[in-house]
Coordinates of C-alpha atoms and ligand atoms in Angstrom, one line a residue:
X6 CA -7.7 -0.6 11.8
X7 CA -7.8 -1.0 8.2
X8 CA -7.0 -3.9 6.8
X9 CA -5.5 -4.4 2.9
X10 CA -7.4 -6.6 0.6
X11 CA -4.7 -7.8 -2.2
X12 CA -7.9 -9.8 -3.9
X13 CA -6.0 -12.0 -6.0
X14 CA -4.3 -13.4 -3.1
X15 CA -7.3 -13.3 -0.6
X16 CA -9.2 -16.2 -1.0
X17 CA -10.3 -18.0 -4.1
X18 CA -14.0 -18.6 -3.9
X19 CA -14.4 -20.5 -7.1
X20 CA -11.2 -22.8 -7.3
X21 CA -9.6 -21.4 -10.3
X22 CA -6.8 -19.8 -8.5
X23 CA -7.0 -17.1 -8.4
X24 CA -8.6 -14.8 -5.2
X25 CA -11.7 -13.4 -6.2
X26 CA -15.3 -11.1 -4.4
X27 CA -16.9 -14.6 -3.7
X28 CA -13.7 -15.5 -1.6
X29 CA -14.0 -12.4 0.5
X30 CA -17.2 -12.1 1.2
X31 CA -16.9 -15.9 2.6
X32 CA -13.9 -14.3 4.9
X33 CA -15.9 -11.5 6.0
X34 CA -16.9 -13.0 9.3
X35 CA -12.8 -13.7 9.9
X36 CA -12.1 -9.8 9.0
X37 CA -15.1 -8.9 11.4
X38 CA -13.7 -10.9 14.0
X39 CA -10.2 -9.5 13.6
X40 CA -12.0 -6.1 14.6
X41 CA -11.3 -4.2 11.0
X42 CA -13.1 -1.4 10.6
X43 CA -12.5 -1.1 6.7
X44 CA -11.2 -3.0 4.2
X45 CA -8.7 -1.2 1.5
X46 CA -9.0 -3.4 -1.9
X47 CA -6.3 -3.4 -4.0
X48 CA -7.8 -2.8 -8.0
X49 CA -10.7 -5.2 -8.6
X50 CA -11.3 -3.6 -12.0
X51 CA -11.0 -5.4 -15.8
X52 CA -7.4 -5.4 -16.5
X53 CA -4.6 -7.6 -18.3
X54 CA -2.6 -7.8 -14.8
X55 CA 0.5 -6.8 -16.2
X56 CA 1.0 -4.5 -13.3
X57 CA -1.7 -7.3 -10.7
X58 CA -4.6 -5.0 -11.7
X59 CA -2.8 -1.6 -11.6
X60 CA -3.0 -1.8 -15.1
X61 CA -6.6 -0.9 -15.4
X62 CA -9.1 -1.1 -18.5
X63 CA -12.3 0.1 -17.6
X64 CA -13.3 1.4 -13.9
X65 CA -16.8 0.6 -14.2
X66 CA -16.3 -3.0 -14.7
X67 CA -15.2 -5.6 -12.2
X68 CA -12.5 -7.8 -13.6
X69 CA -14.4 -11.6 -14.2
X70 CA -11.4 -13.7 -12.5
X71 CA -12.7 -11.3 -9.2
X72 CA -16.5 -11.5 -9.7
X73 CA -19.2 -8.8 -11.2
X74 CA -20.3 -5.6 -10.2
X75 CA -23.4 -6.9 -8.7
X76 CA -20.8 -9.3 -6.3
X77 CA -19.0 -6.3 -5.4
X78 CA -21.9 -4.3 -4.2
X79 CA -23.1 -6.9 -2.8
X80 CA -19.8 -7.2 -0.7
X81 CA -20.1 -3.5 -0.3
X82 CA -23.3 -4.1 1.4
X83 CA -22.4 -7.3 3.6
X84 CA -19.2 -6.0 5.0
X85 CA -21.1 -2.5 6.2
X86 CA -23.7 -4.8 7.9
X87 CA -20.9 -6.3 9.6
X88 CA -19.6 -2.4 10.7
X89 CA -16.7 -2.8 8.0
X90 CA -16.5 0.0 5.5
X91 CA -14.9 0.0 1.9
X92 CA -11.8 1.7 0.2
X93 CA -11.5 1.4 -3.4
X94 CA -8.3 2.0 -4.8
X95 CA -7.9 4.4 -8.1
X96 CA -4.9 4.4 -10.5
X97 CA -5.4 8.2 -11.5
X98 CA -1.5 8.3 -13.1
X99 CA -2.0 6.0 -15.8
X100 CA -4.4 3.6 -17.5
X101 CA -3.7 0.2 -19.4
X102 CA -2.7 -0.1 -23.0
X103 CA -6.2 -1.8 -23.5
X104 CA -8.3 0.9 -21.9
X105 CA -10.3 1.9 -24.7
X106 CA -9.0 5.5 -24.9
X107 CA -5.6 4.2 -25.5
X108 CA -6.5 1.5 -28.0
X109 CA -8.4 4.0 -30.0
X110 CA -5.4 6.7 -29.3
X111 CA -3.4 4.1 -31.9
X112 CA -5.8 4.3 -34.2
X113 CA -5.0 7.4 -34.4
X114 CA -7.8 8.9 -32.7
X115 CA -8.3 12.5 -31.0
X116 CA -7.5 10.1 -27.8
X117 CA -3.9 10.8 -28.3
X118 CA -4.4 14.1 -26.5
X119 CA -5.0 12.8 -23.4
X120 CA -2.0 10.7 -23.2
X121 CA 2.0 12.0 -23.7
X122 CA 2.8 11.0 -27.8
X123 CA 5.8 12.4 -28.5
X124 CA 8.5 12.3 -31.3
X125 CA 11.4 11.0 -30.6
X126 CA 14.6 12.5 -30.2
X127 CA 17.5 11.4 -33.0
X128 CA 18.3 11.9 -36.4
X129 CA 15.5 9.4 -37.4
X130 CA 13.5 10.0 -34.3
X131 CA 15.0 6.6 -32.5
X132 CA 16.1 8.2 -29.0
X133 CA 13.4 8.6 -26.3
X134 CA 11.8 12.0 -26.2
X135 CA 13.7 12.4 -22.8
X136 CA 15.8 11.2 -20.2
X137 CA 13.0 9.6 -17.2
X138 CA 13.5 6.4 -16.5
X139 CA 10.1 4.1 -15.0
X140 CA 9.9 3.3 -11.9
X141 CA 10.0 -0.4 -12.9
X142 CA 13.7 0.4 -14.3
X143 CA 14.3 0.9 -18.0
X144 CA 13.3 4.2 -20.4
X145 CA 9.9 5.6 -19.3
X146 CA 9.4 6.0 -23.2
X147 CA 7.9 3.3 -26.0
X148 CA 8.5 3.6 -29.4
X149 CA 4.8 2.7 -31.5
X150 CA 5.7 1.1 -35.2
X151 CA 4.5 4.4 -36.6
X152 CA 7.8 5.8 -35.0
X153 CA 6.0 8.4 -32.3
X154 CA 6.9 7.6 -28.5
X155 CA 4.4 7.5 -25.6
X156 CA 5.1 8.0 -22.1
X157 CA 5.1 5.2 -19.1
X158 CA 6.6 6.1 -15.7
X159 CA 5.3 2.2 -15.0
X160 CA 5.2 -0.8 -17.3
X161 CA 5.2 -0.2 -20.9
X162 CA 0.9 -1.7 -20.3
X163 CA 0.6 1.4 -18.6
X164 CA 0.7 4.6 -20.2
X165 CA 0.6 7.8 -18.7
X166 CA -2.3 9.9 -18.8
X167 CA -2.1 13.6 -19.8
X168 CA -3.6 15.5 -16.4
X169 CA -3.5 18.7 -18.4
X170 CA -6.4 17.1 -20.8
X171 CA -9.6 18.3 -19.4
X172 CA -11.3 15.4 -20.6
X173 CA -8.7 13.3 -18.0
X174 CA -10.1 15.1 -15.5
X175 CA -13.6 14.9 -15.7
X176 CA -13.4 11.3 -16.4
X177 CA -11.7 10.5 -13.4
X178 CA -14.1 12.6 -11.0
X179 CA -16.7 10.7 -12.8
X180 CA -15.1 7.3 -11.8
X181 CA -15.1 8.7 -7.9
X182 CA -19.0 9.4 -8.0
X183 CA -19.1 5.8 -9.8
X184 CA -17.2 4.6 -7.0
X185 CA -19.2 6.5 -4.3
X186 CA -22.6 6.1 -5.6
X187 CA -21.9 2.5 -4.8
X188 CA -21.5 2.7 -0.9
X189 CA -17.5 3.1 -0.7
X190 CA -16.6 5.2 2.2
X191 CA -12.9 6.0 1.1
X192 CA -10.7 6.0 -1.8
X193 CA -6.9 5.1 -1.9
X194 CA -5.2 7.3 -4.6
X195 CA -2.2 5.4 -6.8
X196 CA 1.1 7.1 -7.4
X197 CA -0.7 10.3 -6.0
X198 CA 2.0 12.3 -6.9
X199 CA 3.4 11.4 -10.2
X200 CA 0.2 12.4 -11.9
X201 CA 0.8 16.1 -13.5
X202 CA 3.9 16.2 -15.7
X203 CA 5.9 20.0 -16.7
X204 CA 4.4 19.9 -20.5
X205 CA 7.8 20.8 -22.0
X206 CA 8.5 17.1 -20.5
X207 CA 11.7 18.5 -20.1
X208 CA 15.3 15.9 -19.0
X209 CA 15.8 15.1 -15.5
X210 CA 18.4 16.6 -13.9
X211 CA 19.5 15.4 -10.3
X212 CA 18.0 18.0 -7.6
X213 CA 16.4 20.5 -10.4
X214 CA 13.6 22.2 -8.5
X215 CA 10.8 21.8 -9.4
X216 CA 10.5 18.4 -10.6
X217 CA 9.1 17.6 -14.2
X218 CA 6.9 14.9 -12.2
X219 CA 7.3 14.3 -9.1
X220 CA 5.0 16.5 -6.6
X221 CA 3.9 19.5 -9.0
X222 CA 2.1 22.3 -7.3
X223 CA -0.8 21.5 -9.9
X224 CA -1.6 18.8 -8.2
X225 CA -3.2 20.4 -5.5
X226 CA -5.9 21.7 -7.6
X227 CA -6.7 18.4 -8.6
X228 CA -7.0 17.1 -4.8
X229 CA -9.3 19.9 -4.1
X230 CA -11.5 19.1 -6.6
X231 CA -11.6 15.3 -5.7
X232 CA -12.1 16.6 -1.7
X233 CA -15.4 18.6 -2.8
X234 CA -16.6 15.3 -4.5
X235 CA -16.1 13.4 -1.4
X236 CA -17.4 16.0 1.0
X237 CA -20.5 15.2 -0.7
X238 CA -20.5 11.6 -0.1
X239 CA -18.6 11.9 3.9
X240 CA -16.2 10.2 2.1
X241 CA -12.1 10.1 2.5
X242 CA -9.5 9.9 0.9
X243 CA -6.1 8.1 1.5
X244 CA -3.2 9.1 -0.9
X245 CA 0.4 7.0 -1.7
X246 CA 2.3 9.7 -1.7
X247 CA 6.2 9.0 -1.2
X248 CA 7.8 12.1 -0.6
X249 CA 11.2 12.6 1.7
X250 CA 9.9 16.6 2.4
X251 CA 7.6 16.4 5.0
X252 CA 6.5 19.8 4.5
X253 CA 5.8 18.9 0.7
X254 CA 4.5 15.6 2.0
X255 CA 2.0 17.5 4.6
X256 CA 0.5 19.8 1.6
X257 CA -1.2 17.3 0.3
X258 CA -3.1 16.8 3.8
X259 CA -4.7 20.8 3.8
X260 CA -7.9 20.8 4.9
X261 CA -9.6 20.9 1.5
X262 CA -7.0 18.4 -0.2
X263 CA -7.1 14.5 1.2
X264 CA -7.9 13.2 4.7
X265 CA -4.8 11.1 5.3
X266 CA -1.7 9.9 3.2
X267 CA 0.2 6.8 4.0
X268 CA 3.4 7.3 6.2
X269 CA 6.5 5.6 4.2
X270 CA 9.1 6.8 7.0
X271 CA 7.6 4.5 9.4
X272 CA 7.3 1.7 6.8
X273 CA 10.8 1.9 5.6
X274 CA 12.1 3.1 8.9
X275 CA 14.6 0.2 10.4
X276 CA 14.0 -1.4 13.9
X277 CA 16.0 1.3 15.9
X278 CA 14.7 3.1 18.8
X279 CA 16.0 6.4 17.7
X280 CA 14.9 6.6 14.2
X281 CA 11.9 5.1 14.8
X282 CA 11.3 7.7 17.4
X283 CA 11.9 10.5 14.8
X284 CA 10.0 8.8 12.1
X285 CA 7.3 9.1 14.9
X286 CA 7.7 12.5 16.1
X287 CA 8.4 14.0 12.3
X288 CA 5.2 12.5 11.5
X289 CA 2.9 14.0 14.6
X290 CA 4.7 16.8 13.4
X291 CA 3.9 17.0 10.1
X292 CA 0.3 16.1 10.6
X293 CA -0.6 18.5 13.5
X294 CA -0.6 22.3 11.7
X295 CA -2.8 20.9 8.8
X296 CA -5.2 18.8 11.3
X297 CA -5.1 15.3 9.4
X298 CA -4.5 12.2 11.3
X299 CA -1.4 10.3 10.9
X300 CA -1.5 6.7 9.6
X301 CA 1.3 4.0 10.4
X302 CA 2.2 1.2 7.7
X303 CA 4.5 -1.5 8.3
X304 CA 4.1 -3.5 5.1
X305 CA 1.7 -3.5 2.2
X306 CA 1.7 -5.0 -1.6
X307 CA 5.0 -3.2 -2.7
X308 CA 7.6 -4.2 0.0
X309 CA 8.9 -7.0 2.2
X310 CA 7.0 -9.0 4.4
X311 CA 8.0 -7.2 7.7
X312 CA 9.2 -10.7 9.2
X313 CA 11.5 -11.1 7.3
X314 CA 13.0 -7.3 6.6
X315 CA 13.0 -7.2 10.5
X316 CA 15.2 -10.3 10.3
X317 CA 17.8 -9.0 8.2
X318 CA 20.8 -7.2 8.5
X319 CA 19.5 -4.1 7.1
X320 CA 15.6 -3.8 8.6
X321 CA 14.8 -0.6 6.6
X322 CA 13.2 -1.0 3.6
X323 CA 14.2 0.5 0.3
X324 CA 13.6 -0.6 -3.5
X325 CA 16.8 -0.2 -4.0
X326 CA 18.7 -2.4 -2.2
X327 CA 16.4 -5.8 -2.6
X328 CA 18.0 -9.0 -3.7
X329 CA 17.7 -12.6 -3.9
X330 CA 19.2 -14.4 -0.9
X331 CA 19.6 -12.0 1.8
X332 CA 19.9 -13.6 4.9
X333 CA 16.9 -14.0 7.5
X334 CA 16.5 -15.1 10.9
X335 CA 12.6 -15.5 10.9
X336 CA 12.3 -16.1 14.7
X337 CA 14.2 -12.8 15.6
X338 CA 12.0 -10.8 12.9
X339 CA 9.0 -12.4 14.0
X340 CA 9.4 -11.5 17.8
X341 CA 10.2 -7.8 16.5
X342 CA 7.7 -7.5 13.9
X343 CA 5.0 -8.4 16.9
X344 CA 6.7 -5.6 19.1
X345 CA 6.3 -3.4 16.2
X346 CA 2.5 -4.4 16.3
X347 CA 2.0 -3.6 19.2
X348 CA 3.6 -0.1 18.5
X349 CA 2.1 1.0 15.9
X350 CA -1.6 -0.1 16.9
X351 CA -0.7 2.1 20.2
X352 CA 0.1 5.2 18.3
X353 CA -3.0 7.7 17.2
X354 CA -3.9 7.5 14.2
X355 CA -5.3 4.7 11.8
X356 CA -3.1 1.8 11.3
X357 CA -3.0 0.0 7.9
X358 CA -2.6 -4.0 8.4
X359 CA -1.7 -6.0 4.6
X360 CA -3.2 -8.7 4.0
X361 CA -1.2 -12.0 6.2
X362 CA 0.9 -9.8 8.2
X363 CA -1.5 -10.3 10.9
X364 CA -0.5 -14.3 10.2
X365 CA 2.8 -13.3 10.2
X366 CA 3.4 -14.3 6.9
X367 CA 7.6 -14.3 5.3
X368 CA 8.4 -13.0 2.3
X369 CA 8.3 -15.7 0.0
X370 CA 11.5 -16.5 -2.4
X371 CA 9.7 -17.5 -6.0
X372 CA 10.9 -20.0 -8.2
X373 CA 12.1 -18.3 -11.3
X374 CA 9.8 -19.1 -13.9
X375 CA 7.0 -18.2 -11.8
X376 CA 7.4 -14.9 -11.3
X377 CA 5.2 -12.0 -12.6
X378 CA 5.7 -8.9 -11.6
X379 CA 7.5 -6.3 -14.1
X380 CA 9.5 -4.7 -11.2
X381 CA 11.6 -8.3 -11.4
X382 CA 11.5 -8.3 -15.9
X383 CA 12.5 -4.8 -16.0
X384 CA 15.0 -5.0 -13.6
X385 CA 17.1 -7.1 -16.2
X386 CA 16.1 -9.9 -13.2
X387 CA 18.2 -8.7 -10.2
X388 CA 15.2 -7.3 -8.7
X389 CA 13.2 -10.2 -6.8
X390 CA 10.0 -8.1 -7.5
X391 CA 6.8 -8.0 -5.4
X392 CA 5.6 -11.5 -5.9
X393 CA 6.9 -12.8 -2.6
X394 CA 4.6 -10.8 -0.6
X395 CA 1.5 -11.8 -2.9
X396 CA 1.4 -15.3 -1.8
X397 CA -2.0 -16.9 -1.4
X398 CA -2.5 -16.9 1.7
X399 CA -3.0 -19.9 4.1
X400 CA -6.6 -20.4 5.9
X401 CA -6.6 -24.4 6.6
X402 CA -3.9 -26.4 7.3
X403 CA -5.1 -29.7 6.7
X404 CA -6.8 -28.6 3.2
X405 CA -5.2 -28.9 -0.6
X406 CA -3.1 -25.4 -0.9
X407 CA -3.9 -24.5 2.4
X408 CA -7.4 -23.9 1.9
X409 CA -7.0 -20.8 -0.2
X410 CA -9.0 -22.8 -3.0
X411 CA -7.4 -23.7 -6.6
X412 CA -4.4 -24.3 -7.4
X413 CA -2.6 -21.0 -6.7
X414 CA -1.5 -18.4 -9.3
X415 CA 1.9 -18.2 -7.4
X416 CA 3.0 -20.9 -5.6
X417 CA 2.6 -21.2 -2.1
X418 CA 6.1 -21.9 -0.7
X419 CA 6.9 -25.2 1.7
X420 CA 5.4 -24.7 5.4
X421 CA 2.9 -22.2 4.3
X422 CA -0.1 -24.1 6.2
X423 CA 2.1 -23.5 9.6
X424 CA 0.7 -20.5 9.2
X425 CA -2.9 -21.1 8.2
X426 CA -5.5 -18.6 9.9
X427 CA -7.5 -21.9 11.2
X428 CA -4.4 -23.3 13.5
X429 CA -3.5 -19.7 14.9
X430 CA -6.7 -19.0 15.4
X431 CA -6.7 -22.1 18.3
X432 CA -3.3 -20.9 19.5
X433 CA -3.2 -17.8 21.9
X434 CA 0.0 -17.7 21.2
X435 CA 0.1 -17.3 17.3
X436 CA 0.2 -13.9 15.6
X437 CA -3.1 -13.7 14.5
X438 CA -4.2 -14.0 18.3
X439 CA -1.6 -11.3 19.1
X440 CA -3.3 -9.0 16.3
X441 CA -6.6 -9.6 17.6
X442 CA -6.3 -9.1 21.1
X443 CA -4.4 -6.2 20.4
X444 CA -7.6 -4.4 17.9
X445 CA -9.6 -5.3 20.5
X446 CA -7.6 -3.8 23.2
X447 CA -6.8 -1.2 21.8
X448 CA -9.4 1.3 23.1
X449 CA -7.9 0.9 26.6
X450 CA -5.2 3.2 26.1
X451 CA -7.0 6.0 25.5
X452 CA -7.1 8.7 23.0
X453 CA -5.5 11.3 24.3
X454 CA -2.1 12.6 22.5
X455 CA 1.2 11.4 22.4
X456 CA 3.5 11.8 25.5
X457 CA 7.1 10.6 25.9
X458 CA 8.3 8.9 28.8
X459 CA 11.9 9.1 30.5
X460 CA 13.0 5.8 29.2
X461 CA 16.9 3.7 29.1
X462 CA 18.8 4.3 25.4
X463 CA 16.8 1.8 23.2
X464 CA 13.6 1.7 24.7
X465 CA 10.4 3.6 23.2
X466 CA 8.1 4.7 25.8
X467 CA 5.2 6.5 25.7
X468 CA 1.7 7.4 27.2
X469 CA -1.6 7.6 25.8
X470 CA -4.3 8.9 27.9
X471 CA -5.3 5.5 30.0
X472 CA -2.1 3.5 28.9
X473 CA 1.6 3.2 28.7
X474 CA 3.2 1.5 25.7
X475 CA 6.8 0.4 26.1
X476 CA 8.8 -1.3 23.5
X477 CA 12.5 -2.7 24.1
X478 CA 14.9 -2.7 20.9
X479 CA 17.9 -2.3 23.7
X480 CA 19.9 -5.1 24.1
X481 CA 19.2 -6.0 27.8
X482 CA 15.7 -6.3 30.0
X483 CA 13.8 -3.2 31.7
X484 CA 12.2 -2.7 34.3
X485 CA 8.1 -1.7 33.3
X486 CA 7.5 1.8 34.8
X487 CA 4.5 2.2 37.6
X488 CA 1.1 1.0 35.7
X489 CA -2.0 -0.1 37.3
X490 CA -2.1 -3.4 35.1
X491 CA -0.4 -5.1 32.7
X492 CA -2.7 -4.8 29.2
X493 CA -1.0 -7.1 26.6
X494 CA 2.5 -8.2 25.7
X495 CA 3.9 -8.8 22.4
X496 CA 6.1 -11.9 24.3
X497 CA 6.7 -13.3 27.9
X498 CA 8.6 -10.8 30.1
X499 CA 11.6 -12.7 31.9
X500 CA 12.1 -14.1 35.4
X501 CA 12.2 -10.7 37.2
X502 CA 9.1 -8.7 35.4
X503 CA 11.3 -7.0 33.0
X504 CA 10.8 -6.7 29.6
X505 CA 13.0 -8.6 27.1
X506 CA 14.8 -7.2 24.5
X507 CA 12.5 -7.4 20.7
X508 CA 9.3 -7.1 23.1
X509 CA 6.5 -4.4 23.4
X510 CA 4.2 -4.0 26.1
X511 CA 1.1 -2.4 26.6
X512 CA 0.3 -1.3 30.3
X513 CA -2.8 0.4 32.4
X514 CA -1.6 4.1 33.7
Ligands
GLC601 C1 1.6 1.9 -6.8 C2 1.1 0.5 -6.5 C3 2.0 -0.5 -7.2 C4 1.9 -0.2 -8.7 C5 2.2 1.2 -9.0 C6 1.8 1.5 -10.4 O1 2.9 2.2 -6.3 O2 1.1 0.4 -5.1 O3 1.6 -1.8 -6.9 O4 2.7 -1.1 -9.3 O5 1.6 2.1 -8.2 O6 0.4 1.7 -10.5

């Protein structure tokens, strides 16, 4: 299992607020106990946080709200003594405006090469260069006072580097054996597949193949390059790659490209049997010609707590559609998100856990003028944003702010020490109990392949090589097929041994 480290909201180590290395390496006996076997960090680098750290300045440095680079090799070091290994996470796509390549790009420098400057379209030059839009809503373009345009698919703080640029590329394999050097056993690869851009940077046009950004065959090269690096060090490679083709999804996962990607159709994917038993068989599917394993992601630092999108209307997830004030029964989305626990830690492959989901953390609503993230500003502020899953989290109940430390940099919302890691920990039938007995469990099942069993319309049921898991999202009990022992269950089965509708069960064959 690895587990996501969104520092800033970890554990503050030295009261100022904000989460930080010395807060982490005083939770590494927690992680250790929770059976992780790596931790992913979100980017601990020097940066202005306009994009929480995806906004990076300089790769080499650690950012000073987080610690040093002595603290982080230090952590490095402490977490492998405990058997936990460490994921860094690179931002290849883009940098931030005060990297020093972009600051001395306007100057005027040679640097502008290896970002996207463009004139501008217009009589005078005063349209954008071309149609894209950022991801974070709004034109993907900035105009500079001396009139040229640079390019941002992100936040106007993070322009776009120029993968065409040698210099780009040697830089950034560079970084890796920074990275690797250090002791890091894996690396998670930002916006994997944005990076290399059709030069002619021509308009989009709905369904125009191929795209001018969006999964470009150079990429590949690119990927290989990066995997010879990390052959060197037995290191691997995890990629955010968000791509609907599975078969365009699955190239990136060739044998000399990256080890794993993460698997979006099972995080968006809502709590149905059916699709969820697609999303599961595409992805074995997709994985099995090019030999990489499959990962499974119900929620990380982009999307909505899965408590509370499981106790919605709509349980999918999708950028699109988030807004303030959707409804949420908690109790029903809590009881399905452990089912869904128990699912995907029964499935082979690695499983990624965020940061709090193991608490069973909501999605927060925050107040107005506390919220940071772009995604909200550049919506025109009908987008919630990412904040609410960024919360501190809770460790003590009884301590000021729930023992996270300072006072936090986003509020933590009423009733957050309910779910502080110190009272679940006591109660074996809190979340975090669930998550650990299941990690430790785990092994039981075996690790043989996947194999479907006859089950009733809404009921997921399958067998690993010593175990059965079984998951009800049908709307009446069933009866548990013939096992040798009952393993672990995500809630109490009813009267008559049968499991209850939003439950999961893990049983000896
Ligand atoms: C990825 C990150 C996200 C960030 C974006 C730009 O999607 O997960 O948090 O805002 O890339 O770097």
């Amino acid at each position: 299992m690895i587990y996501q480290v969104y520092v800033r909201s970890f554990a503050d180590g030295d009261g100022d607020g904000t989460g930080d290395l010395a807060g982490v390496r005083a939770r590494l006996p927690y992680l250790a106990e929770l059976g992780v076997d790596a931790l992913w960090f979100t980017p601990w680098y020097l940066s202005p946080m306009k994009d929480g750290g995806y906004d990076v300045a300089d790769y080499r440095v650690i950012d000073p709200a987080f610690g040093t680079l002595a603290e982080a090799e230090k952590l490095i070091a402490e977490a492998l003594q405990l058997g936990i290994r460490t994921i860094v996470d690179i931002v290849p796509n883009h940098v931030s405006d005060q990297h020093a390549w972009f600051r001395a790009a306007l100057r005027g420098g040679p640097e502008r090469e290896l970002f996207h400057f463009r004139p501008g379209r217009g009589a005078d030059g005063e349209l954008p260069p071309n149609n894209w839009r950022s991801q974070f809503g709004g034109p993907a373009w900035t105009r500079l006072a001396d009139g040229s345009w640079y390019l941002h698919l992100f936040a106007p703080e993070q322009p776009d580097l120029d993968w065409s640029h040698p210099a780009v590329r040697q830089e950034h394999e560079d970084i890796l054996r920074f990275w690797l050097e250090r002791g890091v056993a894996g690396v998670r690869i930002d916006s994997a597949a944005l990076l290399v851009k059709d030069p002619a940077l021509p308009d989009f046009t709905e369904g125009r193949d191929p795209h001018p950004y969006v999964d470009r065959d150079e990429l590949h090269d690119v990927y290989r390059a990066w995997r010879a690096i990390a052959d060197e060090y037995g290191a691997v490679f995890v990629g955010e790659v968000w791509l609907p083709d599975t078969e365009r999804f699955a190239r990136y996962l060739r044998p000399d490209e990256l080890h794993t990607a993460f698997n979006f159709s099972f995080l968006t994917c809502p709590w149905d049997a059916g699709r969820l038993r697609r999303s599961i068989d595409e992805t074995l599917a997709e994985h099995a010609p090019v030999g990489a394993p499959a990962t499974w992601v119900l929620c990380n630092h982009d999307v909505t707590r899965t408590v509370t999108r499981y106790g919605r209307e709509d349980t999918g997830f999708d950028f699109a559609t988030k807004a303030f004030g959707t409804p949420t029964d908690l109790a029903l989305g809590t009881r399905r998100a452990r089912a869904a626990a128990l699912l995907s830690l029964a499935l082979p492959g690695a499983v990624y856990v965020y940061q709090g989901e193991e608490l069973g953390l909501p999605e927060a609503e925050i107040p107005l003028d506390r919220i940071e993230d772009p995604m909200h500003f550049r919506s025109g502020g009908t987008d919630p944003g990412r904040d609410g899953c960024r919360v501190p989290l809770p460790w003590t109940a009884g301590a000021p702010h729930a023992g996270f430390g300072g006072e936090p940099w986003l509020p933590q919302p009423e009733g957050w020490p309910a779910y502080a890691a110190d009272l679940q920990a006591r109660d074996p039938g809190s979340m975090l109990s669930l998550y650990r007995e299941a990690i430790r469990l785990r092994p039981a099942l075996g690790d043989g392949p996947l194999t479907w069993l006859p089950a009733a319309e809404g009921v997921l049921a399958f067998r690993r090589s010593d175990g059965i898991c079984l998951v009800n999202l049908a709307g009446t009990p069933v009866t548990l097929p013939a096992h040798s022992g009952l393993l672990l269950a995500s809630g109490p089965l009813d009267a008559d041994g049968r499991l209850p509708e939003d439950t999961a069960v893990w049983l000896r064959a």
